[in-house]
Coordinates of C-alpha atoms and ligand atoms in Angstrom, one line a residue:
X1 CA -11.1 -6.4 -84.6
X2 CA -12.2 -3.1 -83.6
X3 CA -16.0 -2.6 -82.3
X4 CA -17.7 0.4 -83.1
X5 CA -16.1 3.2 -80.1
X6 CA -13.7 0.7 -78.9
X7 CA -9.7 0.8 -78.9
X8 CA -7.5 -1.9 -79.7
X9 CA -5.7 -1.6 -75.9
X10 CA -9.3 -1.5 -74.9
X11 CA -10.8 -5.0 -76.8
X12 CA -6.9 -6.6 -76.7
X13 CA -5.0 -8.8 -75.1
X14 CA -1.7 -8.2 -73.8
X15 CA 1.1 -10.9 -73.2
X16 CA 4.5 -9.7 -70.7
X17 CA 7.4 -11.1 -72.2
X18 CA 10.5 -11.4 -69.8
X19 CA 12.9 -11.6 -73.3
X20 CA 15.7 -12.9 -70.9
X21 CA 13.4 -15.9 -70.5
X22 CA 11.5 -16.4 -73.3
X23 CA 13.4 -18.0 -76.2
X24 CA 17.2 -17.9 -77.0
X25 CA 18.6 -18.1 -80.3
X26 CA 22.1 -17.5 -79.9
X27 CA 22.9 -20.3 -77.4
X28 CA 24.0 -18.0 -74.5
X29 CA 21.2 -19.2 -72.6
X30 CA 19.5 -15.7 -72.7
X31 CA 16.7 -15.1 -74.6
X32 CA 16.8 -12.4 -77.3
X33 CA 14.6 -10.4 -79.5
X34 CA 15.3 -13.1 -82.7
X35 CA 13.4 -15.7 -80.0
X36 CA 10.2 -13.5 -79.9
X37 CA 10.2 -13.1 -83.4
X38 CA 10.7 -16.9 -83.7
X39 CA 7.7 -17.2 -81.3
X40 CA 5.4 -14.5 -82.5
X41 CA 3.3 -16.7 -84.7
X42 CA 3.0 -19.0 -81.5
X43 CA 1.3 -15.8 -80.0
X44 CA -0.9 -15.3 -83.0
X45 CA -1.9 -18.9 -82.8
X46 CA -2.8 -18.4 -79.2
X47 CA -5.0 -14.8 -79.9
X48 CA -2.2 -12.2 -78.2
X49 CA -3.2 -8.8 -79.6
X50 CA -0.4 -6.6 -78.0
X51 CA 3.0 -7.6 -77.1
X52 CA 4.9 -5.7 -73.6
X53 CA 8.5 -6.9 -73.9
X54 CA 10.5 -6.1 -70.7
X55 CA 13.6 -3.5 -70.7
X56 CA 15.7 -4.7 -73.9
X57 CA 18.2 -1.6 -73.4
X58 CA 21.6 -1.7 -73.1
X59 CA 22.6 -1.8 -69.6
X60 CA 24.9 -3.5 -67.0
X61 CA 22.3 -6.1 -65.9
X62 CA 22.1 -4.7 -61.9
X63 CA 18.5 -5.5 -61.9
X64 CA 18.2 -7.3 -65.0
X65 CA 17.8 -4.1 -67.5
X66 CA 15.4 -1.8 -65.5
X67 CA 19.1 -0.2 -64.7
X68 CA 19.3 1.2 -68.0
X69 CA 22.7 3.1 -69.9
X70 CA 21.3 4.0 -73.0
X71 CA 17.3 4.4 -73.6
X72 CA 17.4 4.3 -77.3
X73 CA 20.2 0.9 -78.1
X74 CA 19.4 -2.7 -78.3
X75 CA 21.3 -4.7 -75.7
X76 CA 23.8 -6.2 -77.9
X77 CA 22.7 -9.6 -75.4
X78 CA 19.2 -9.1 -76.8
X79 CA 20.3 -8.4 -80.7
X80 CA 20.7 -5.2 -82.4
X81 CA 18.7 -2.5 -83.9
X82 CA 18.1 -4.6 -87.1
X83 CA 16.6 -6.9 -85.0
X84 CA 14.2 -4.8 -83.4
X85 CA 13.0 -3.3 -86.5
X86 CA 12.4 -6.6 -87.8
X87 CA 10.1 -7.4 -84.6
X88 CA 8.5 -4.8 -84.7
X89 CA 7.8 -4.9 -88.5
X90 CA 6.5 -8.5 -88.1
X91 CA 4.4 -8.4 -85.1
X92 CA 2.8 -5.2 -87.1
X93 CA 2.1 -7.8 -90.1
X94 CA 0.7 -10.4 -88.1
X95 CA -2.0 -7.4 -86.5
X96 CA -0.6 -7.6 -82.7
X97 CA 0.8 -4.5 -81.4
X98 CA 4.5 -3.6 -79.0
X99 CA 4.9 -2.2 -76.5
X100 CA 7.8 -1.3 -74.9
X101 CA 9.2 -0.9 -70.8
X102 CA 10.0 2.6 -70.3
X103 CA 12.3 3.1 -67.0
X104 CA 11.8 7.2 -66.7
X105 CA 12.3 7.7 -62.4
X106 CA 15.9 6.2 -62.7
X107 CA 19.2 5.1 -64.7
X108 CA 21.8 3.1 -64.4
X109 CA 24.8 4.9 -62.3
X110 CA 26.7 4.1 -65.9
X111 CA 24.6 6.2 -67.8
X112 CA 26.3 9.3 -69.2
X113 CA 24.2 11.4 -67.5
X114 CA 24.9 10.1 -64.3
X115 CA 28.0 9.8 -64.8
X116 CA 28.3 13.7 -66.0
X117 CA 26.2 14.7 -63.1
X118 CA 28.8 13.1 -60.2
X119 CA 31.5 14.5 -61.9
X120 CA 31.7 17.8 -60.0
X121 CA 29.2 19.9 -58.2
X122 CA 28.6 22.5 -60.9
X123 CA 28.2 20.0 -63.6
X124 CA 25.1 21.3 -66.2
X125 CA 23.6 17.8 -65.0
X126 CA 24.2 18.1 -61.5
X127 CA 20.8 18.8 -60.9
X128 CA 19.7 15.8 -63.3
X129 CA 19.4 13.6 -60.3
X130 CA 18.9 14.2 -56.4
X131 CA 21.9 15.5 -54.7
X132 CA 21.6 16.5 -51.0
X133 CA 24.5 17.8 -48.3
X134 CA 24.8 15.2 -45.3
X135 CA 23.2 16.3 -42.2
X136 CA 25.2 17.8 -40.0
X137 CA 26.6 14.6 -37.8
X138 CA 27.3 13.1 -41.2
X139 CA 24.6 10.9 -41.5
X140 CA 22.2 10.7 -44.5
X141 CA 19.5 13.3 -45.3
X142 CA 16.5 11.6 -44.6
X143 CA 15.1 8.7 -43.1
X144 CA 13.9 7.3 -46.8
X145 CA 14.8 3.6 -47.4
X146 CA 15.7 1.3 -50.7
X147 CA 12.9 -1.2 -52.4
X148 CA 15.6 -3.4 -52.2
X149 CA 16.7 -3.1 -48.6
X150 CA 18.7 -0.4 -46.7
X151 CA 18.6 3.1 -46.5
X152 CA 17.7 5.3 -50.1
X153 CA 20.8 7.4 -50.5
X154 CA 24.7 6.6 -51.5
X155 CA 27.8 8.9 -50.5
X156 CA 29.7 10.1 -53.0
X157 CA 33.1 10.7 -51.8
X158 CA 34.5 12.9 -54.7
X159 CA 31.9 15.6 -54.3
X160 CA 30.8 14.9 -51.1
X161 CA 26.7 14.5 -51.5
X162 CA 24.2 12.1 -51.4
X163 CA 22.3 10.8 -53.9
X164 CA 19.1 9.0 -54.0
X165 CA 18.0 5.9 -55.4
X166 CA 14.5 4.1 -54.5
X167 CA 15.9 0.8 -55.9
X168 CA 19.7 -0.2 -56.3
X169 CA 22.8 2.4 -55.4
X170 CA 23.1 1.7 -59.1
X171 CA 19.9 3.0 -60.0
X172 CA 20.0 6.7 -59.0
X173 CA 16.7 8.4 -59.1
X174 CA 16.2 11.6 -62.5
X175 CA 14.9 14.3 -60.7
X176 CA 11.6 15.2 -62.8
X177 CA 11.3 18.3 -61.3
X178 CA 14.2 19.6 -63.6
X179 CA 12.6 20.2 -67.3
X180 CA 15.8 19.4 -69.0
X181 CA 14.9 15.6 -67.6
X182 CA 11.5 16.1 -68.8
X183 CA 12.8 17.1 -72.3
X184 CA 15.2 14.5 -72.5
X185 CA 12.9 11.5 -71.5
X186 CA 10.2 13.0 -74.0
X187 CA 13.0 12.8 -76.4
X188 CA 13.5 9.1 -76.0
X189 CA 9.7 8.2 -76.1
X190 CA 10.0 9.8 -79.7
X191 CA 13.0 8.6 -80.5
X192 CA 10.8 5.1 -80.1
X193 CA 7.3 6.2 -81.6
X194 CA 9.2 7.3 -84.7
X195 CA 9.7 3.9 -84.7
X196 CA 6.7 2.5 -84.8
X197 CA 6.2 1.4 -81.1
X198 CA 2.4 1.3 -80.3
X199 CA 2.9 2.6 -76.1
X200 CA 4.8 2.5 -73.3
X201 CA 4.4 0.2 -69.8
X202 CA 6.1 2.7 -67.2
X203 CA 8.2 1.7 -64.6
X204 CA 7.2 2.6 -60.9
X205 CA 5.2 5.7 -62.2
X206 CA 4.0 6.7 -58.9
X207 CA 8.0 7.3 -57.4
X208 CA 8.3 9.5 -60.1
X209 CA 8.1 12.9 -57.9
X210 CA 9.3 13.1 -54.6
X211 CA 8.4 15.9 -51.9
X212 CA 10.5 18.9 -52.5
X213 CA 11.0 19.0 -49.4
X214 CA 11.8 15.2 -48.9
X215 CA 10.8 15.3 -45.7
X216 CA 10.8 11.9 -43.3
X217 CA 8.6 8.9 -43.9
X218 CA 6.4 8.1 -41.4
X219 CA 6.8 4.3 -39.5
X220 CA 4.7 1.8 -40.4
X221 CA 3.0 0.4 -37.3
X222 CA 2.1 -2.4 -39.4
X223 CA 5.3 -3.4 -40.1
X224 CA 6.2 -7.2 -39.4
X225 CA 9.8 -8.6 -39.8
X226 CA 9.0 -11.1 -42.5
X227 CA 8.0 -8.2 -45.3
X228 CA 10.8 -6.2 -46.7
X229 CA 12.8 -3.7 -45.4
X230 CA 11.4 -0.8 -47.4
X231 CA 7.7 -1.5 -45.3
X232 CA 9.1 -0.2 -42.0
X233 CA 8.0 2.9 -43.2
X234 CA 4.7 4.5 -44.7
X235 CA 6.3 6.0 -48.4
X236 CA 4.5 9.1 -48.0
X237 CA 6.9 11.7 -49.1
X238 CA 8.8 9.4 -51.6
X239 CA 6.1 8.5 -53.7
X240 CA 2.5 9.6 -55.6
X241 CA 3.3 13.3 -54.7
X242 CA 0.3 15.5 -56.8
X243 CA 2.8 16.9 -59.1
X244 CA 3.5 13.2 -60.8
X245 CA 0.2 13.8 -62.7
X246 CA 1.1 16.7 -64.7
X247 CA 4.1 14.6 -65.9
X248 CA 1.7 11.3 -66.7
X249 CA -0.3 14.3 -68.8
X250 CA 2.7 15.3 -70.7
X251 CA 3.5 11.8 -71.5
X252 CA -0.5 11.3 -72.5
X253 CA 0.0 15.0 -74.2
X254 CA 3.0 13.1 -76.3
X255 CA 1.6 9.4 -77.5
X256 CA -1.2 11.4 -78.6
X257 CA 0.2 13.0 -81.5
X258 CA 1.2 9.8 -82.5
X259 CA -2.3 8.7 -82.7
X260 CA -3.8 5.4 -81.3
X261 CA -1.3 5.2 -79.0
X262 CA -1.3 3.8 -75.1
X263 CA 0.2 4.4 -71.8
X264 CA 0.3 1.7 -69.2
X265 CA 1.5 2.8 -65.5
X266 CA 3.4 0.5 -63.1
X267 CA 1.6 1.7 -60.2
X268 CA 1.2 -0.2 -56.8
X269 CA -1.5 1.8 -54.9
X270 CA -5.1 1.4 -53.3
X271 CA -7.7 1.8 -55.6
X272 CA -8.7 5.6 -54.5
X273 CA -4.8 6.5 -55.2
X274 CA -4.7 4.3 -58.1
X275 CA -7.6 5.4 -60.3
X276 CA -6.3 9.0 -59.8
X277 CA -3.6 8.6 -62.0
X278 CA -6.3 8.1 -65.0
X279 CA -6.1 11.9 -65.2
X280 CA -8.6 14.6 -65.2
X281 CA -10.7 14.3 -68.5
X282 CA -9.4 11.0 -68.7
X283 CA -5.5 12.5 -70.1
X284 CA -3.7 10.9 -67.8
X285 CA -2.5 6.9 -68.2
X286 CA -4.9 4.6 -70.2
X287 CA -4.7 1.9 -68.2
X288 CA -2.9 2.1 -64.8
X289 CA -2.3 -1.2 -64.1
X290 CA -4.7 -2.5 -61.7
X291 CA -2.9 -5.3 -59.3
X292 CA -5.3 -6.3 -57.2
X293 CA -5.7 -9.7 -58.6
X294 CA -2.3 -10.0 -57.3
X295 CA -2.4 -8.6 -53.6
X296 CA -5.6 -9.9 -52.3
X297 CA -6.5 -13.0 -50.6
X298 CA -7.8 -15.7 -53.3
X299 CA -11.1 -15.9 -51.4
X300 CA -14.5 -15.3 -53.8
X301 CA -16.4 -13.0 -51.2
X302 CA -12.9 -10.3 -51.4
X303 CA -12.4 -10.6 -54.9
X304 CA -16.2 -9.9 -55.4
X305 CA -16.1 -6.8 -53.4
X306 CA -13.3 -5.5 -54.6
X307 CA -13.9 -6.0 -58.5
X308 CA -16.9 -4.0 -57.2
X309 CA -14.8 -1.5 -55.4
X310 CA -12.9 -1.1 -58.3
X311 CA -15.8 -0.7 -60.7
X312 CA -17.5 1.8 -58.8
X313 CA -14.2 4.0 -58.5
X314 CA -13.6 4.1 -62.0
X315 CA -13.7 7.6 -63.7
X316 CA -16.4 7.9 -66.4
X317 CA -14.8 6.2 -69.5
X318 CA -11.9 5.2 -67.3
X319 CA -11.0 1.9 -68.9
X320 CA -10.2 -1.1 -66.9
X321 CA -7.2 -3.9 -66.9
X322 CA -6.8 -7.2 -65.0
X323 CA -3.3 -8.9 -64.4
X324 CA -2.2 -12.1 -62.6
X325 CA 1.3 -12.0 -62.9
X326 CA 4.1 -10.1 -63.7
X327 CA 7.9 -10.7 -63.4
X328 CA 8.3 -9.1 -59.5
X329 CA 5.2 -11.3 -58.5
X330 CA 4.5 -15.0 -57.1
X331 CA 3.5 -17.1 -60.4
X332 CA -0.7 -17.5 -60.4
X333 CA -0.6 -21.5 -60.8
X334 CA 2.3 -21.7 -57.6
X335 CA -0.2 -19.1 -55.6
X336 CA -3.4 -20.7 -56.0
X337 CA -2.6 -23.9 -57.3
X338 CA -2.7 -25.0 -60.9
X339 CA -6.8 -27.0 -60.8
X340 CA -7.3 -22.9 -59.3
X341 CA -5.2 -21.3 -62.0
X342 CA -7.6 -22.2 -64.4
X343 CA -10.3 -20.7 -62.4
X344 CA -8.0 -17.5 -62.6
X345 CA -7.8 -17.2 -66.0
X346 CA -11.3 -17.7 -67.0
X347 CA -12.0 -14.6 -64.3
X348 CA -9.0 -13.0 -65.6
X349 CA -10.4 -13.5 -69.3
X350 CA -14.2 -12.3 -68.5
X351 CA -13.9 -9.5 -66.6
X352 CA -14.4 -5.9 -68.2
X353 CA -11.3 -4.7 -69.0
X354 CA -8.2 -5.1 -71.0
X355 CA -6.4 -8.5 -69.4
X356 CA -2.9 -8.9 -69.6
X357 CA -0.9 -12.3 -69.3
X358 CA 2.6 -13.3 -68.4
X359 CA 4.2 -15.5 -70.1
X360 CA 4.0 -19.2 -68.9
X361 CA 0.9 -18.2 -67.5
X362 CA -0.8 -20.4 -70.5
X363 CA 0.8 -23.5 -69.9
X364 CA 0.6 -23.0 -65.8
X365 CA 4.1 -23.0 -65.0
X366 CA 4.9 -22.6 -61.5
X367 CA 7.3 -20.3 -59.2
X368 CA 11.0 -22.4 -59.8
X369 CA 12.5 -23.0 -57.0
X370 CA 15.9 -21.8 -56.8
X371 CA 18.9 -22.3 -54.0
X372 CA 20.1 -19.5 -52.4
X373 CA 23.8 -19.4 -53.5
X374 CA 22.1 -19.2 -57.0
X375 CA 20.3 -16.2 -56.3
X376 CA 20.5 -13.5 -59.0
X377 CA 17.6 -11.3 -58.0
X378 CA 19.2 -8.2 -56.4
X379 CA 15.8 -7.9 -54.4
X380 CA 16.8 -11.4 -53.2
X381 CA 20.5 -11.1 -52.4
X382 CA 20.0 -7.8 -50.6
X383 CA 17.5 -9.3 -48.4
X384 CA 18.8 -12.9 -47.3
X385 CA 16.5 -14.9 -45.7
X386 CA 13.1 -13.2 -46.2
X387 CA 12.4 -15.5 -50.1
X388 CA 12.0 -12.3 -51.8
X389 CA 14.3 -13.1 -54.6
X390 CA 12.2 -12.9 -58.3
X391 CA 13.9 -15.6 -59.9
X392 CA 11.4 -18.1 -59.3
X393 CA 8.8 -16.3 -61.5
X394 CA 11.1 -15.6 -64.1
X395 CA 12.9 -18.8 -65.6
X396 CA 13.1 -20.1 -68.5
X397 CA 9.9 -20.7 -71.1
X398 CA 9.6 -24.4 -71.9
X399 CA 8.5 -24.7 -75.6
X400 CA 9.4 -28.7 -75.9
X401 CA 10.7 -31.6 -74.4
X402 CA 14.3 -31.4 -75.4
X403 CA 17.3 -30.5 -73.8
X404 CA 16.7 -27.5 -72.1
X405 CA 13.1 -27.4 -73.3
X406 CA 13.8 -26.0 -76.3
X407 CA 14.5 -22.6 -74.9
X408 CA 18.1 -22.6 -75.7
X409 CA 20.7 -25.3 -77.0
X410 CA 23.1 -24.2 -74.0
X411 CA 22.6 -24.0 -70.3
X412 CA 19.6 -20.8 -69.7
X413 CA 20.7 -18.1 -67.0
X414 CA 18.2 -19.6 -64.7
X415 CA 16.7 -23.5 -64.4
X416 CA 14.1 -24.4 -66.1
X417 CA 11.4 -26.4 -64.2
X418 CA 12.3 -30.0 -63.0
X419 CA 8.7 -31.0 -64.8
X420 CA 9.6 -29.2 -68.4
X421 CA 9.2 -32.5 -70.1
X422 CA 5.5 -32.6 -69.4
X423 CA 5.2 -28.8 -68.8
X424 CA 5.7 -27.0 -72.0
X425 CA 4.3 -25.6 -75.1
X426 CA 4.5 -28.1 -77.5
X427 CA 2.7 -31.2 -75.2
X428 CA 0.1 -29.0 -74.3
X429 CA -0.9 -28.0 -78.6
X430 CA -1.8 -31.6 -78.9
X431 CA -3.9 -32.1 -75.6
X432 CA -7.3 -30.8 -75.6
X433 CA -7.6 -30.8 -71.8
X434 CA -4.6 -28.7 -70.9
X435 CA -4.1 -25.4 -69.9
X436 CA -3.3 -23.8 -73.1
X437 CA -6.0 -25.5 -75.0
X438 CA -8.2 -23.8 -72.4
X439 CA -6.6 -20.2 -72.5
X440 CA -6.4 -20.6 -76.6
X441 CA -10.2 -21.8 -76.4
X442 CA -11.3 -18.5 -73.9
X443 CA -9.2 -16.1 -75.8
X444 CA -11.2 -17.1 -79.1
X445 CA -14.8 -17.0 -77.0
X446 CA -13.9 -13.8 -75.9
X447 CA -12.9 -12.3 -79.4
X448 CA -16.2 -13.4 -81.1
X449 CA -18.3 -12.4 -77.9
X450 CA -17.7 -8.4 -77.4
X451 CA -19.6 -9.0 -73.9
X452 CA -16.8 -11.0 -73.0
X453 CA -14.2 -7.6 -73.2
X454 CA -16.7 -4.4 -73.5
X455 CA -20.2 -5.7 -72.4
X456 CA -21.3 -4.4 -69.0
X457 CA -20.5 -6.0 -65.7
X458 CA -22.9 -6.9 -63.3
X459 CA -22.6 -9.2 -59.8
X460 CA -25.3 -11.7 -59.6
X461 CA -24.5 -13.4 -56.1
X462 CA -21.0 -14.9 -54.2
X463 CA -20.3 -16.1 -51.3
X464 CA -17.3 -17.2 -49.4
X465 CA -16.6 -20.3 -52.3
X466 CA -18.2 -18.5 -55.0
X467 CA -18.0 -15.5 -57.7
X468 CA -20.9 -15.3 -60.2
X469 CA -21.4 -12.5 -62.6
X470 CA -23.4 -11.2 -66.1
X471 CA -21.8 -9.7 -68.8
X472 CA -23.9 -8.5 -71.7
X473 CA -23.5 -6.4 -74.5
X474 CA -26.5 -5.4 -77.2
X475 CA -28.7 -8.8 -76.0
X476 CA -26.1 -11.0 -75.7
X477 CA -25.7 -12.3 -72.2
X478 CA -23.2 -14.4 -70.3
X479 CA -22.9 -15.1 -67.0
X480 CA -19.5 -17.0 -65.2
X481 CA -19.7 -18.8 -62.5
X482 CA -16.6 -19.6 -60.7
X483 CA -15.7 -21.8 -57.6
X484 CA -12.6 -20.1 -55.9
X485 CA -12.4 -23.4 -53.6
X486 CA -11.2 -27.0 -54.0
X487 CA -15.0 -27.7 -52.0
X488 CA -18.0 -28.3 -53.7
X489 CA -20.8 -25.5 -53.6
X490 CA -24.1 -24.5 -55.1
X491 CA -24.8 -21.5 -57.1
X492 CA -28.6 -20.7 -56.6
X493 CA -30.1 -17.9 -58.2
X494 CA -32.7 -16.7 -56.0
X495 CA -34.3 -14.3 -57.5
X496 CA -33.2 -13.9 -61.3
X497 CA -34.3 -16.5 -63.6
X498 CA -31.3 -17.6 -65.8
X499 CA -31.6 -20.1 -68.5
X500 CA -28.5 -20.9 -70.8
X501 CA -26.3 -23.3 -71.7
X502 CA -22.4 -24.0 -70.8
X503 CA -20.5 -23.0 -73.5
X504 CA -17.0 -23.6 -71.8
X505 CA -15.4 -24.7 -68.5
X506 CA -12.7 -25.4 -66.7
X507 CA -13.9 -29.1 -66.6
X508 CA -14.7 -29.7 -70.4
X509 CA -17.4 -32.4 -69.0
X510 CA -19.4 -29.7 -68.4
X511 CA -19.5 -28.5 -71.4
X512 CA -23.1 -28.4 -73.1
X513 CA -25.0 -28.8 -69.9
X514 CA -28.0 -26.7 -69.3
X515 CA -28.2 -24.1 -66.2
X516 CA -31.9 -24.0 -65.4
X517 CA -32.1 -23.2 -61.4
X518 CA -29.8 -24.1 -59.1
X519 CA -26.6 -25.6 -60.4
X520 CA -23.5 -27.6 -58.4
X521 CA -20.4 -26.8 -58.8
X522 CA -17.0 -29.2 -58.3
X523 CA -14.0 -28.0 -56.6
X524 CA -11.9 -25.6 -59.0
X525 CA -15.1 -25.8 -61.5
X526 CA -15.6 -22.5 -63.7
X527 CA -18.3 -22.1 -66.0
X528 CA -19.3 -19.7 -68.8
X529 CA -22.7 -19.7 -69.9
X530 CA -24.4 -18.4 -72.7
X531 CA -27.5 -17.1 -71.3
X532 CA -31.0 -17.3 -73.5
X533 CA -32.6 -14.3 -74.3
Ligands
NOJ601 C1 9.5 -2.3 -61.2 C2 10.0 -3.4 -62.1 O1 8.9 -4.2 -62.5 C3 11.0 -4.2 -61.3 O2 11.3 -5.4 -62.0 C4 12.2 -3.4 -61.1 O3 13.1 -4.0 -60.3 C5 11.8 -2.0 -60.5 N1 10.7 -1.5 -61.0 C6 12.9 -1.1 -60.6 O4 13.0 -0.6 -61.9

């Protein structure tokens, strides 16, 4: 698969797997790891290059495993060791690659070390995580508040400190500044390369240094009452402080004596911030992830600009990624509709860059909804009232029409959708017009066509309905055109003359058709065309 120069986490794809959701085998309605090896030849079928399977760790479930208790177990919920070897073994024999979640900035509060570093103030892991004296009323020592609602720090009554945690109270923050940490989170991404694991995605990579100072937030003066809690305030001092990088190098330093290796950063920042965190020489993260597919407006003339923004701020050999969806986000097909969803994956599939896809994302399953008093999304029982909760994104696969779509033979930890009988896996193998058939069909165009994934990027023309763009490598030449509206509108290349045929569409009618001038698009239309010479 490799083309001359090019990396396999630069021509692949990647596919998130939730494993809670993805397939059970053990009838306890959660999925585990013998359900992606079950399903890994699904993923072959369907052109996944690179597997990113979401915390399997042992843990006590707070948030779902990103609260982890031990970094180098198997949940025994998930399988065991045996298992994991086995996936990884597979996937390697089928050609796809894994990579794992790595949760460095914080544990569980039942983690050893945390649990050794409350125990008394002059504990040797005291200064594992970030202890402060109250202020002197008593109250807590800074103004620094929780992702998921309230303020950031948590009493301890038996040595009488605060600690700090940016997500749950049982999720204290490692304090990276101590090089014990350091060693001892180097130590577990061995512990998994020995193993064979092909990279790391990072959890929240830009909290991981706080000022040393930890000085007050600023307020927010954009702040509205229907965003979260944690947006009152501007999280300047808890967050991308300069000193992160030199960890993000160390963790480059490390994968790279493991050869081909690749770091992906969790990293929610404008585009100036985030491209920093490639590093200086490029020795920083391969690919921090790139989320604005999921923050901005779904209007054509934005999403033009700032792919262009985007391009533009890229370092020299700075590699690009494209993403729309992840497990703490709004589904793609419930955001813009499912007719647009398929707009959104032939963008998400032709852009330069390494694309990554959630699961369900094929099939265009939709946000579930789900009642409050079944909430199990801390984010969402913290913060009543304000729909933040992340269970809608993350139910259950459905691979069939059986009970339970074939996910499990019991009752899943979450609903599956009410439309699983038509929605799933299996009705959408045998039907040329769905969703899947269309990602299976773009994944396989953009394997054979190395324009598709490394060929230059270049804007031809968009407006406030449309996105049109070339991408060529050696003299091969495409160019998509994609309506971003249910309207109808009319791409008209003024001044380049571009000949070609449609080689796929959203709308397979369109298939075959010449472009010779101007051409009209339908609502949700997106076309690819091969462009002549
Ligand atoms: C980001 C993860 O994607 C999210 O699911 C988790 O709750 C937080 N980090 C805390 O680890």
């Amino acid at each position: 698969m490799e083309q001359k120069g090019f990396l396999w986490w630069q021509r692949g794809i990647i596919y998130q797997i939730y494993p809670r959701s993805f397939q059970d085998t053990n009838g306890d309605g959660i999925g585990d790891l013998k359900g992606i090896i079950r399903k890994l030849e699904y993923l072959h079928w369907l052109g996944i290059d690179v597997i990113w399977v979401s915390p399997i760790y042992p843990s006590p479930m707070k948030d779902f495993g990103y609260d982890i208790s031990n970094y180098t177990d198997v949940h025994p919920l998930f399988g065991s060791m045996a298992d994991f070897d086995e996936l990884i073994t597979r996937a390697h024999t089928l050609g796809m690659k894994l990579i794992l979640d790595l949760v460095p900035n914080h544990t569980s509060n039942e983690h050893p070390w945390f649990i050794e570093s409350r125990s008394g103030r002059d504990n040797p892991k005291r200064d594992w995580y970030i202890w402060k004296d109250a202020q002197e009323d008593g109250s807590v020592p800074n103004n620094w508040l929780s992702v998921f609602g309230g303020n950031a720090w948590e009493w301890d009554e038996q040595t009488r400190q605060y600690y700090y945690h940016a997500f749950l109270k049982e999720q204290p923050d490692l304090n990276w500044r101590n090089p014990e940490v350091q060693q001892a989170m180097y130590n577990v991404m061995r512990f998994w390369l020995d193993k064979g694991v092909d990279g790391f995605r990072i959890d929240v990579m830009w909290h991981m240094i706080k000022d040393s100072q930890l000085r007050d937030n600023p307020l927010n003066p954009d702040y509205t009452d229907l965003q979260a809690d944690y947006n009152r305030l501007l999280p300047v001092y808890s967050t991308d402080q300069p000193e992160v990088h030199d960890i993000v190098r160390q963790m480059r330093t490390l994968v790279d004596n493991y050869g081909e290796k690749v770091i992906i950063g969790e990293i929610y920042l404008p585009i100036e911030k985030l491209v920093v965190y490639y590093g200086v020489d490029n020795l920083g993260a391969h690919l921090p992830f790139n989320f604005q597919l999921l923050t901005l407006p779904w209007e054509a003339s934005k999403i033009s600009s700032a792919i262009d923004a985007y391009e533009a701020a890229l370092p020299i050999n700075g590699w690009p990624n494209w993403v729309l969806g992840n497990h703490d986000q709004q589904r793609i097909a419930s955001r813009v509709g499912l007719a647009q969803a398929k707009v959104a994956a032939m963008l998400l599939l032709t852009l330069r860059g390494t694309p990554t896809i959630y699961y369900g994302e094929e099939i265009g399953m939709k946000d579930v909804p789900i009642e409050e008093d079944q909430i199990r999304d801390p984010q969402g029982l913290n913060m009543p009232g304000k729909h933040l909760s992340r269970d809608p994104e993350r139910t259950p696969m459905p691979w069939d029409s059986s009970t339970y779509g074939g996910f499990s033979k019991e009752q899943p930890w979450l609903p599956l959708a009410r439309d699983y009988k038509r929605v799933n896996v299996q009705k959408q193998q045998d039907d040329p017009f769905s969703m899947l058939t269309f990602y299976r069909r773009l994944i396989e165009i953009r394997k054979k066509e190395p324009a598709l994934s490394i060929g230059s990027y270049r804007p031809v023309y968009s407006n406030h309905q449309l996105l049109s763009y070339i991408r060529e490598w050696n003299n091969d030449k495409f160019l998509v055109i994609l309506n971003l509206t249910p309207g109808v509108c009319y791409f008209t290349p003024a001044h380049i003359d571009l000949k070609g045929t449609i080689i796929i569409a959203t709308h397979s009618e369109l298939e075959g058709l010449p472009l010779n001038g101007t051409f009209g698009l339908g609502g949700d239309e997106g076309i690819l065309v091969k462009l002549e010479e």
